[in-house]
Amino acid sequence: MNSPARWPGLLLGTEGGPPLVILATLLAGCAEYGYRQVQLGQEQQLYRATFPEDQTRRTAVGVCYLETDPFGRTEAAVLLLTADRRVAGKLHAKHVERRWGSVIETSYQLRGELDPELLKLGGTGPIDTLRAIADELTAGDGDSFVREVHGWVAAGLVRLVQHWPHAGDEGPALPRLSGVLERVAAGGQARITVDPRGVFVVEYTQTAARR
């Protein structure tokens, strides 16, 4: 039997093949794997090596990561950090575009966990929290890489806000996202819950096909 393999703090047997954690990462993508591994409240030393460094940027609001493949898949992850670099929120967006003959099928999923206390938004409702984060993510970072990552995530936040018509307008993020919103359609399935920790858990999914 091969010796167990250690990778990001995990102990896994290999049994003559690649470590199971690496297989899981390849199947899910680093963005999705990293999203699952990072936990709210974590300090920097625990999450800093979660995403591959060459595709990661530090930003004014935290950390962002982007990956693409030749088959039409784009994944983006954003960590929102406190002033002392603890994780206050985590968001993961995945967009897939596939062509089947004359039909183009697209799917999009956003999911996230947001701690309003760590985000300094205590007392703010879920919709206003989503609106505020979308505003912050689209406020105009000069790095085109960061803008792309933030755009994929903020588009899902805007679509979530739109799902609740009584919430009012989407805020200033809407006109800043015109290009991305063409690829992230409205009318998908939306879910916002508050878990026992007081954390907002959000999800938006949409699948569409066009010729």
JSON list of C-alpha atoms in Angstrom, two decimals:
[
{"chain": "A", "resi": 1, "resn": "MET", "atom": "CA", "xyz": [0.00, 0.00, 0.00]},
{"chain": "A", "resi": 2, "resn": "ASN", "atom": "CA", "xyz": [1.27, 3.48, -0.81]},
{"chain": "A", "resi": 3, "resn": "SER", "atom": "CA", "xyz": [1.87, 5.90, 2.01]},
{"chain": "A", "resi": 4, "resn": "PRO", "atom": "CA", "xyz": [-1.05, 8.22, 2.72]},
{"chain": "A", "resi": 5, "resn": "ALA", "atom": "CA", "xyz": [-0.89, 11.57, 0.91]},
{"chain": "A", "resi": 6, "resn": "ARG", "atom": "CA", "xyz": [-1.15, 14.88, 2.72]},
{"chain": "A", "resi": 7, "resn": "TRP", "atom": "CA", "xyz": [-2.72, 17.79, 0.87]},
{"chain": "A", "resi": 8, "resn": "PRO", "atom": "CA", "xyz": [-4.17, 21.06, 2.32]},
{"chain": "A", "resi": 9, "resn": "GLY", "atom": "CA", "xyz": [-4.33, 19.63, 5.82]},
{"chain": "A", "resi": 10, "resn": "LEU", "atom": "CA", "xyz": [-6.11, 16.39, 4.82]},
{"chain": "A", "resi": 11, "resn": "LEU", "atom": "CA", "xyz": [-4.86, 12.82, 5.22]},
{"chain": "A", "resi": 12, "resn": "LEU", "atom": "CA", "xyz": [-5.97, 10.51, 2.43]},
{"chain": "A", "resi": 13, "resn": "GLY", "atom": "CA", "xyz": [-4.92, 7.08, 1.18]},
{"chain": "A", "resi": 14, "resn": "THR", "atom": "CA", "xyz": [-3.94, 6.69, -2.49]},
{"chain": "A", "resi": 15, "resn": "GLU", "atom": "CA", "xyz": [-4.01, 2.91, -3.07]},
{"chain": "A", "resi": 16, "resn": "GLY", "atom": "CA", "xyz": [-1.83, 3.21, -6.18]},
{"chain": "A", "resi": 17, "resn": "GLY", "atom": "CA", "xyz": [-3.74, 6.09, -7.73]},
{"chain": "A", "resi": 18, "resn": "PRO", "atom": "CA", "xyz": [-4.04, 9.85, -7.34]},
{"chain": "A", "resi": 19, "resn": "PRO", "atom": "CA", "xyz": [-5.05, 11.09, -3.87]},
{"chain": "A", "resi": 20, "resn": "LEU", "atom": "CA", "xyz": [-8.83, 11.14, -3.54]},
{"chain": "A", "resi": 21, "resn": "VAL", "atom": "CA", "xyz": [-8.81, 14.82, -2.68]},
{"chain": "A", "resi": 22, "resn": "ILE", "atom": "CA", "xyz": [-7.04, 15.62, -5.95]},
{"chain": "A", "resi": 23, "resn": "LEU", "atom": "CA", "xyz": [-9.58, 13.56, -7.90]},
{"chain": "A", "resi": 24, "resn": "ALA", "atom": "CA", "xyz": [-12.38, 15.42, -6.14]},
{"chain": "A", "resi": 25, "resn": "THR", "atom": "CA", "xyz": [-10.75, 18.73, -7.01]},
{"chain": "A", "resi": 26, "resn": "LEU", "atom": "CA", "xyz": [-10.40, 17.82, -10.68]},
{"chain": "A", "resi": 27, "resn": "LEU", "atom": "CA", "xyz": [-14.03, 16.73, -10.89]},
{"chain": "A", "resi": 28, "resn": "ALA", "atom": "CA", "xyz": [-15.48, 19.68, -9.00]},
{"chain": "A", "resi": 29, "resn": "GLY", "atom": "CA", "xyz": [-12.99, 22.37, -9.98]},
{"chain": "A", "resi": 30, "resn": "CYS", "atom": "CA", "xyz": [-10.74, 24.29, -7.62]},
{"chain": "A", "resi": 31, "resn": "ALA", "atom": "CA", "xyz": [-13.34, 27.04, -7.17]},
{"chain": "A", "resi": 32, "resn": "GLU", "atom": "CA", "xyz": [-16.03, 24.66, -5.97]},
{"chain": "A", "resi": 33, "resn": "TYR", "atom": "CA", "xyz": [-13.64, 22.62, -3.86]},
{"chain": "A", "resi": 34, "resn": "GLY", "atom": "CA", "xyz": [-12.21, 25.77, -2.28]},
{"chain": "A", "resi": 35, "resn": "TYR", "atom": "CA", "xyz": [-15.69, 27.12, -1.59]},
{"chain": "A", "resi": 36, "resn": "ARG", "atom": "CA", "xyz": [-16.55, 23.96, 0.32]},
{"chain": "A", "resi": 37, "resn": "GLN", "atom": "CA", "xyz": [-13.31, 23.99, 2.31]},
{"chain": "A", "resi": 38, "resn": "VAL", "atom": "CA", "xyz": [-13.32, 27.62, 3.44]},
{"chain": "A", "resi": 39, "resn": "GLN", "atom": "CA", "xyz": [-15.42, 28.31, 6.53]},
{"chain": "A", "resi": 40, "resn": "LEU", "atom": "CA", "xyz": [-16.84, 31.57, 7.84]},
{"chain": "A", "resi": 41, "resn": "GLY", "atom": "CA", "xyz": [-14.70, 33.10, 10.57]},
{"chain": "A", "resi": 42, "resn": "GLN", "atom": "CA", "xyz": [-11.49, 31.40, 9.38]},
{"chain": "A", "resi": 43, "resn": "GLU", "atom": "CA", "xyz": [-8.27, 33.33, 9.78]},
{"chain": "A", "resi": 44, "resn": "GLN", "atom": "CA", "xyz": [-5.88, 33.96, 6.91]},
{"chain": "A", "resi": 45, "resn": "GLN", "atom": "CA", "xyz": [-3.44, 31.13, 7.62]},
{"chain": "A", "resi": 46, "resn": "LEU", "atom": "CA", "xyz": [-6.25, 28.60, 7.24]},
{"chain": "A", "resi": 47, "resn": "TYR", "atom": "CA", "xyz": [-7.57, 29.72, 3.84]},
{"chain": "A", "resi": 48, "resn": "ARG", "atom": "CA", "xyz": [-4.63, 31.44, 2.15]},
{"chain": "A", "resi": 49, "resn": "ALA", "atom": "CA", "xyz": [-3.53, 28.36, 0.13]},
{"chain": "A", "resi": 50, "resn": "THR", "atom": "CA", "xyz": [-7.05, 27.21, -0.78]},
{"chain": "A", "resi": 51, "resn": "PHE", "atom": "CA", "xyz": [-7.05, 28.53, -4.37]},
{"chain": "A", "resi": 52, "resn": "PRO", "atom": "CA", "xyz": [-4.16, 28.27, -6.89]},
{"chain": "A", "resi": 53, "resn": "GLU", "atom": "CA", "xyz": [-2.07, 31.40, -6.51]},
{"chain": "A", "resi": 54, "resn": "ASP", "atom": "CA", "xyz": [-1.70, 32.19, -10.22]},
{"chain": "A", "resi": 55, "resn": "GLN", "atom": "CA", "xyz": [-5.47, 32.59, -10.62]},
{"chain": "A", "resi": 56, "resn": "THR", "atom": "CA", "xyz": [-6.12, 34.42, -7.35]},
{"chain": "A", "resi": 57, "resn": "ARG", "atom": "CA", "xyz": [-6.14, 38.14, -6.58]},
{"chain": "A", "resi": 58, "resn": "ARG", "atom": "CA", "xyz": [-6.36, 40.10, -3.37]},
{"chain": "A", "resi": 59, "resn": "THR", "atom": "CA", "xyz": [-8.91, 42.89, -3.63]},
{"chain": "A", "resi": 60, "resn": "ALA", "atom": "CA", "xyz": [-10.28, 45.76, -1.60]},
{"chain": "A", "resi": 61, "resn": "VAL", "atom": "CA", "xyz": [-13.02, 43.47, -0.26]},
{"chain": "A", "resi": 62, "resn": "GLY", "atom": "CA", "xyz": [-11.11, 40.22, 0.08]},
{"chain": "A", "resi": 63, "resn": "VAL", "atom": "CA", "xyz": [-9.90, 37.50, -2.30]},
{"chain": "A", "resi": 64, "resn": "CYS", "atom": "CA", "xyz": [-11.17, 36.37, -5.69]},
{"chain": "A", "resi": 65, "resn": "TYR", "atom": "CA", "xyz": [-10.43, 33.38, -7.90]},
{"chain": "A", "resi": 66, "resn": "LEU", "atom": "CA", "xyz": [-11.34, 32.51, -11.50]},
{"chain": "A", "resi": 67, "resn": "GLU", "atom": "CA", "xyz": [-10.98, 29.34, -13.57]},
{"chain": "A", "resi": 68, "resn": "THR", "atom": "CA", "xyz": [-12.12, 28.41, -17.06]},
{"chain": "A", "resi": 69, "resn": "ASP", "atom": "CA", "xyz": [-11.81, 25.36, -19.28]},
{"chain": "A", "resi": 70, "resn": "PRO", "atom": "CA", "xyz": [-11.94, 24.82, -23.06]},
{"chain": "A", "resi": 71, "resn": "PHE", "atom": "CA", "xyz": [-15.41, 23.30, -22.81]},
{"chain": "A", "resi": 72, "resn": "GLY", "atom": "CA", "xyz": [-17.38, 26.40, -21.87]},
{"chain": "A", "resi": 73, "resn": "ARG", "atom": "CA", "xyz": [-17.14, 26.26, -18.06]},
{"chain": "A", "resi": 74, "resn": "THR", "atom": "CA", "xyz": [-16.33, 29.34, -15.99]},
{"chain": "A", "resi": 75, "resn": "GLU", "atom": "CA", "xyz": [-16.15, 29.29, -12.20]},
{"chain": "A", "resi": 76, "resn": "ALA", "atom": "CA", "xyz": [-15.59, 32.25, -9.90]},
{"chain": "A", "resi": 77, "resn": "ALA", "atom": "CA", "xyz": [-15.12, 32.39, -6.14]},
{"chain": "A", "resi": 78, "resn": "VAL", "atom": "CA", "xyz": [-15.06, 35.41, -3.85]},
{"chain": "A", "resi": 79, "resn": "LEU", "atom": "CA", "xyz": [-14.11, 35.56, -0.19]},
{"chain": "A", "resi": 80, "resn": "LEU", "atom": "CA", "xyz": [-15.29, 38.66, 1.66]},
{"chain": "A", "resi": 81, "resn": "LEU", "atom": "CA", "xyz": [-12.92, 39.47, 4.49]},
{"chain": "A", "resi": 82, "resn": "THR", "atom": "CA", "xyz": [-13.01, 41.48, 7.68]},
{"chain": "A", "resi": 83, "resn": "ALA", "atom": "CA", "xyz": [-10.43, 44.15, 8.48]},
{"chain": "A", "resi": 84, "resn": "ASP", "atom": "CA", "xyz": [-8.31, 41.49, 10.23]},
{"chain": "A", "resi": 85, "resn": "ARG", "atom": "CA", "xyz": [-8.64, 39.16, 7.17]},
{"chain": "A", "resi": 86, "resn": "ARG", "atom": "CA", "xyz": [-11.14, 36.69, 8.60]},
{"chain": "A", "resi": 87, "resn": "VAL", "atom": "CA", "xyz": [-13.73, 35.20, 6.25]},
{"chain": "A", "resi": 88, "resn": "ALA", "atom": "CA", "xyz": [-17.01, 37.12, 6.56]},
{"chain": "A", "resi": 89, "resn": "GLY", "atom": "CA", "xyz": [-18.65, 35.71, 3.44]},
{"chain": "A", "resi": 90, "resn": "LYS", "atom": "CA", "xyz": [-18.01, 33.23, 0.67]},
{"chain": "A", "resi": 91, "resn": "LEU", "atom": "CA", "xyz": [-19.59, 33.09, -2.79]},
{"chain": "A", "resi": 92, "resn": "HIS", "atom": "CA", "xyz": [-19.19, 30.67, -5.70]},
{"chain": "A", "resi": 93, "resn": "ALA", "atom": "CA", "xyz": [-20.58, 31.11, -9.21]},
{"chain": "A", "resi": 94, "resn": "LYS", "atom": "CA", "xyz": [-20.48, 28.58, -12.04]},
{"chain": "A", "resi": 95, "resn": "HIS", "atom": "CA", "xyz": [-21.50, 29.25, -15.64]},
{"chain": "A", "resi": 96, "resn": "VAL", "atom": "CA", "xyz": [-21.50, 26.53, -18.29]},
{"chain": "A", "resi": 97, "resn": "GLU", "atom": "CA", "xyz": [-22.26, 26.98, -21.98]},
{"chain": "A", "resi": 98, "resn": "ARG", "atom": "CA", "xyz": [-22.57, 23.95, -24.23]},
{"chain": "A", "resi": 99, "resn": "ARG", "atom": "CA", "xyz": [-23.49, 23.68, -27.91]},
{"chain": "A", "resi": 100, "resn": "TRP", "atom": "CA", "xyz": [-25.55, 20.71, -29.07]},
{"chain": "A", "resi": 101, "resn": "GLY", "atom": "CA", "xyz": [-25.96, 21.05, -32.82]},
{"chain": "A", "resi": 102, "resn": "SER", "atom": "CA", "xyz": [-27.89, 24.26, -33.36]},
{"chain": "A", "resi": 103, "resn": "VAL", "atom": "CA", "xyz": [-28.88, 24.57, -29.67]},
{"chain": "A", "resi": 104, "resn": "ILE", "atom": "CA", "xyz": [-26.83, 26.48, -27.12]},
{"chain": "A", "resi": 105, "resn": "GLU", "atom": "CA", "xyz": [-27.54, 25.41, -23.55]},
{"chain": "A", "resi": 106, "resn": "THR", "atom": "CA", "xyz": [-26.40, 27.53, -20.63]},
{"chain": "A", "resi": 107, "resn": "SER", "atom": "CA", "xyz": [-26.55, 26.97, -16.91]},
{"chain": "A", "resi": 108, "resn": "TYR", "atom": "CA", "xyz": [-25.63, 29.24, -14.02]},
{"chain": "A", "resi": 109, "resn": "GLN", "atom": "CA", "xyz": [-25.44, 28.66, -10.29]},
{"chain": "A", "resi": 110, "resn": "LEU", "atom": "CA", "xyz": [-24.56, 31.03, -7.48]},
{"chain": "A", "resi": 111, "resn": "ARG", "atom": "CA", "xyz": [-24.36, 29.93, -3.89]},
{"chain": "A", "resi": 112, "resn": "GLY", "atom": "CA", "xyz": [-23.03, 31.69, -0.85]},
{"chain": "A", "resi": 113, "resn": "GLU", "atom": "CA", "xyz": [-22.86, 32.10, 2.89]},
{"chain": "A", "resi": 114, "resn": "LEU", "atom": "CA", "xyz": [-22.79, 35.58, 4.41]},
{"chain": "A", "resi": 115, "resn": "ASP", "atom": "CA", "xyz": [-22.32, 36.49, 8.06]},
{"chain": "A", "resi": 116, "resn": "PRO", "atom": "CA", "xyz": [-23.97, 39.91, 8.54]},
{"chain": "A", "resi": 117, "resn": "GLU", "atom": "CA", "xyz": [-22.18, 40.50, 11.84]},
{"chain": "A", "resi": 118, "resn": "LEU", "atom": "CA", "xyz": [-18.72, 39.89, 10.39]},
{"chain": "A", "resi": 119, "resn": "LEU", "atom": "CA", "xyz": [-19.69, 41.95, 7.34]},
{"chain": "A", "resi": 120, "resn": "LYS", "atom": "CA", "xyz": [-20.61, 44.87, 9.63]},
{"chain": "A", "resi": 121, "resn": "LEU", "atom": "CA", "xyz": [-24.19, 44.61, 8.35]},
{"chain": "A", "resi": 122, "resn": "GLY", "atom": "CA", "xyz": [-25.82, 43.44, 11.56]},
{"chain": "A", "resi": 123, "resn": "GLY", "atom": "CA", "xyz": [-29.51, 44.35, 11.60]},
{"chain": "A", "resi": 124, "resn": "THR", "atom": "CA", "xyz": [-29.62, 44.48, 7.79]},
{"chain": "A", "resi": 125, "resn": "GLY", "atom": "CA", "xyz": [-32.06, 42.11, 6.08]},
{"chain": "A", "resi": 126, "resn": "PRO", "atom": "CA", "xyz": [-30.95, 39.55, 3.48]},
{"chain": "A", "resi": 127, "resn": "ILE", "atom": "CA", "xyz": [-32.08, 41.52, 0.43]},
{"chain": "A", "resi": 128, "resn": "ASP", "atom": "CA", "xyz": [-30.40, 44.74, 1.53]},
{"chain": "A", "resi": 129, "resn": "THR", "atom": "CA", "xyz": [-27.26, 42.72, 2.33]},
{"chain": "A", "resi": 130, "resn": "LEU", "atom": "CA", "xyz": [-27.20, 41.22, -1.17]},
{"chain": "A", "resi": 131, "resn": "ARG", "atom": "CA", "xyz": [-27.75, 44.64, -2.71]},
{"chain": "A", "resi": 132, "resn": "ALA", "atom": "CA", "xyz": [-24.91, 46.15, -0.67]},
{"chain": "A", "resi": 133, "resn": "ILE", "atom": "CA", "xyz": [-22.47, 43.38, -1.58]},
{"chain": "A", "resi": 134, "resn": "ALA", "atom": "CA", "xyz": [-23.34, 43.55, -5.29]},
{"chain": "A", "resi": 135, "resn": "ASP", "atom": "CA", "xyz": [-22.74, 47.31, -5.13]},
{"chain": "A", "resi": 136, "resn": "GLU", "atom": "CA", "xyz": [-19.35, 46.83, -3.48]},
{"chain": "A", "resi": 137, "resn": "LEU", "atom": "CA", "xyz": [-18.26, 44.11, -5.90]},
{"chain": "A", "resi": 138, "resn": "THR", "atom": "CA", "xyz": [-19.06, 46.27, -8.94]},
{"chain": "A", "resi": 139, "resn": "ALA", "atom": "CA", "xyz": [-17.73, 49.57, -7.61]},
{"chain": "A", "resi": 140, "resn": "GLY", "atom": "CA", "xyz": [-15.04, 49.77, -10.29]},
{"chain": "A", "resi": 141, "resn": "ASP", "atom": "CA", "xyz": [-11.86, 47.84, -9.60]},
{"chain": "A", "resi": 142, "resn": "GLY", "atom": "CA", "xyz": [-9.20, 48.71, -12.17]},
{"chain": "A", "resi": 143, "resn": "ASP", "atom": "CA", "xyz": [-8.07, 45.09, -12.61]},
{"chain": "A", "resi": 144, "resn": "SER", "atom": "CA", "xyz": [-9.97, 43.43, -15.47]},
{"chain": "A", "resi": 145, "resn": "PHE", "atom": "CA", "xyz": [-9.46, 39.99, -13.87]},
{"chain": "A", "resi": 146, "resn": "VAL", "atom": "CA", "xyz": [-11.10, 41.17, -10.64]},
{"chain": "A", "resi": 147, "resn": "ARG", "atom": "CA", "xyz": [-13.94, 42.83, -12.55]},
{"chain": "A", "resi": 148, "resn": "GLU", "atom": "CA", "xyz": [-14.69, 39.58, -14.36]},
{"chain": "A", "resi": 149, "resn": "VAL", "atom": "CA", "xyz": [-14.74, 37.50, -11.18]},
{"chain": "A", "resi": 150, "resn": "HIS", "atom": "CA", "xyz": [-16.82, 40.03, -9.30]},
{"chain": "A", "resi": 151, "resn": "GLY", "atom": "CA", "xyz": [-19.16, 40.37, -12.26]},
{"chain": "A", "resi": 152, "resn": "TRP", "atom": "CA", "xyz": [-20.02, 36.66, -12.36]},
{"chain": "A", "resi": 153, "resn": "VAL", "atom": "CA", "xyz": [-20.82, 36.68, -8.65]},
{"chain": "A", "resi": 154, "resn": "ALA", "atom": "CA", "xyz": [-22.62, 40.03, -8.52]},
{"chain": "A", "resi": 155, "resn": "ALA", "atom": "CA", "xyz": [-24.86, 39.03, -11.45]},
{"chain": "A", "resi": 156, "resn": "GLY", "atom": "CA", "xyz": [-26.28, 36.21, -9.37]},
{"chain": "A", "resi": 157, "resn": "LEU", "atom": "CA", "xyz": [-26.82, 38.54, -6.43]},
{"chain": "A", "resi": 158, "resn": "VAL", "atom": "CA", "xyz": [-28.77, 40.94, -8.64]},
{"chain": "A", "resi": 159, "resn": "ARG", "atom": "CA", "xyz": [-30.92, 38.11, -10.00]},
{"chain": "A", "resi": 160, "resn": "LEU", "atom": "CA", "xyz": [-31.63, 37.03, -6.42]},
{"chain": "A", "resi": 161, "resn": "VAL", "atom": "CA", "xyz": [-32.75, 40.55, -5.48]},
{"chain": "A", "resi": 162, "resn": "GLN", "atom": "CA", "xyz": [-34.99, 40.67, -8.57]},
{"chain": "A", "resi": 163, "resn": "HIS", "atom": "CA", "xyz": [-36.73, 37.51, -7.42]},
{"chain": "A", "resi": 164, "resn": "TRP", "atom": "CA", "xyz": [-38.37, 39.49, -4.61]},
{"chain": "A", "resi": 165, "resn": "PRO", "atom": "CA", "xyz": [-40.25, 42.33, -6.37]},
{"chain": "A", "resi": 166, "resn": "HIS", "atom": "CA", "xyz": [-41.24, 43.95, -3.08]},
{"chain": "A", "resi": 167, "resn": "ALA", "atom": "CA", "xyz": [-37.56, 44.55, -2.37]},
{"chain": "A", "resi": 168, "resn": "GLY", "atom": "CA", "xyz": [-37.44, 47.60, -4.64]},
{"chain": "A", "resi": 169, "resn": "ASP", "atom": "CA", "xyz": [-34.64, 48.38, -7.06]},
{"chain": "A", "resi": 170, "resn": "GLU", "atom": "CA", "xyz": [-31.49, 46.30, -7.45]},
{"chain": "A", "resi": 171, "resn": "GLY", "atom": "CA", "xyz": [-29.18, 49.17, -6.57]},
{"chain": "A", "resi": 172, "resn": "PRO", "atom": "CA", "xyz": [-26.30, 50.63, -8.59]},
{"chain": "A", "resi": 173, "resn": "ALA", "atom": "CA", "xyz": [-24.91, 47.21, -9.59]},
{"chain": "A", "resi": 174, "resn": "LEU", "atom": "CA", "xyz": [-27.56, 46.63, -12.28]},
{"chain": "A", "resi": 175, "resn": "PRO", "atom": "CA", "xyz": [-26.29, 49.06, -14.96]},
{"chain": "A", "resi": 176, "resn": "ARG", "atom": "CA", "xyz": [-22.69, 48.02, -14.28]},
{"chain": "A", "resi": 177, "resn": "LEU", "atom": "CA", "xyz": [-23.45, 44.39, -15.15]},
{"chain": "A", "resi": 178, "resn": "SER", "atom": "CA", "xyz": [-25.17, 44.72, -18.51]},
{"chain": "A", "resi": 179, "resn": "GLY", "atom": "CA", "xyz": [-22.68, 42.44, -20.30]},
{"chain": "A", "resi": 180, "resn": "VAL", "atom": "CA", "xyz": [-22.69, 39.67, -17.70]},
{"chain": "A", "resi": 181, "resn": "LEU", "atom": "CA", "xyz": [-26.45, 39.77, -17.17]},
{"chain": "A", "resi": 182, "resn": "GLU", "atom": "CA", "xyz": [-26.92, 38.85, -20.82]},
{"chain": "A", "resi": 183, "resn": "ARG", "atom": "CA", "xyz": [-25.42, 35.47, -19.86]},
{"chain": "A", "resi": 184, "resn": "VAL", "atom": "CA", "xyz": [-27.16, 35.14, -16.49]},
{"chain": "A", "resi": 185, "resn": "ALA", "atom": "CA", "xyz": [-30.88, 35.14, -17.20]},
{"chain": "A", "resi": 186, "resn": "ALA", "atom": "CA", "xyz": [-33.58, 36.21, -14.77]},
{"chain": "A", "resi": 187, "resn": "GLY", "atom": "CA", "xyz": [-36.41, 33.95, -13.65]},
{"chain": "A", "resi": 188, "resn": "GLY", "atom": "CA", "xyz": [-34.34, 31.12, -12.21]},
{"chain": "A", "resi": 189, "resn": "GLN", "atom": "CA", "xyz": [-34.82, 29.35, -8.91]},
{"chain": "A", "resi": 190, "resn": "ALA", "atom": "CA", "xyz": [-33.86, 31.47, -5.90]},
{"chain": "A", "resi": 191, "resn": "ARG", "atom": "CA", "xyz": [-33.43, 30.57, -2.25]},
{"chain": "A", "resi": 192, "resn": "ILE", "atom": "CA", "xyz": [-32.47, 32.65, 0.77]},
{"chain": "A", "resi": 193, "resn": "THR", "atom": "CA", "xyz": [-32.47, 31.15, 4.25]},
{"chain": "A", "resi": 194, "resn": "VAL", "atom": "CA", "xyz": [-31.07, 32.10, 7.64]},
{"chain": "A", "resi": 195, "resn": "ASP", "atom": "CA", "xyz": [-29.30, 29.28, 9.45]},
{"chain": "A", "resi": 196, "resn": "PRO", "atom": "CA", "xyz": [-29.06, 28.84, 13.24]},
{"chain": "A", "resi": 197, "resn": "ARG", "atom": "CA", "xyz": [-25.84, 30.90, 13.29]},
{"chain": "A", "resi": 198, "resn": "GLY", "atom": "CA", "xyz": [-27.69, 33.89, 11.83]},
{"chain": "A", "resi": 199, "resn": "VAL", "atom": "CA", "xyz": [-25.81, 33.37, 8.54]},
{"chain": "A", "resi": 200, "resn": "PHE", "atom": "CA", "xyz": [-27.59, 34.12, 5.25]},
{"chain": "A", "resi": 201, "resn": "VAL", "atom": "CA", "xyz": [-27.40, 31.12, 2.90]},
{"chain": "A", "resi": 202, "resn": "VAL", "atom": "CA", "xyz": [-28.21, 32.04, -0.71]},
{"chain": "A", "resi": 203, "resn": "GLU", "atom": "CA", "xyz": [-28.58, 30.18, -3.99]},
{"chain": "A", "resi": 204, "resn": "TYR", "atom": "CA", "xyz": [-29.65, 31.08, -7.51]},
{"chain": "A", "resi": 205, "resn": "THR", "atom": "CA", "xyz": [-29.81, 28.61, -10.40]},
{"chain": "A", "resi": 206, "resn": "GLN", "atom": "CA", "xyz": [-30.90, 29.09, -13.99]},
{"chain": "A", "resi": 207, "resn": "THR", "atom": "CA", "xyz": [-30.81, 26.85, -17.04]},
{"chain": "A", "resi": 208, "resn": "ALA", "atom": "CA", "xyz": [-31.77, 28.03, -20.51]},
{"chain": "A", "resi": 209, "resn": "ALA", "atom": "CA", "xyz": [-31.49, 26.90, -24.12]},
{"chain": "A", "resi": 210, "resn": "ARG", "atom": "CA", "xyz": [-31.54, 28.94, -27.32]},
{"chain": "A", "resi": 211, "resn": "ARG", "atom": "CA", "xyz": [-30.95, 28.41, -31.01]}
]
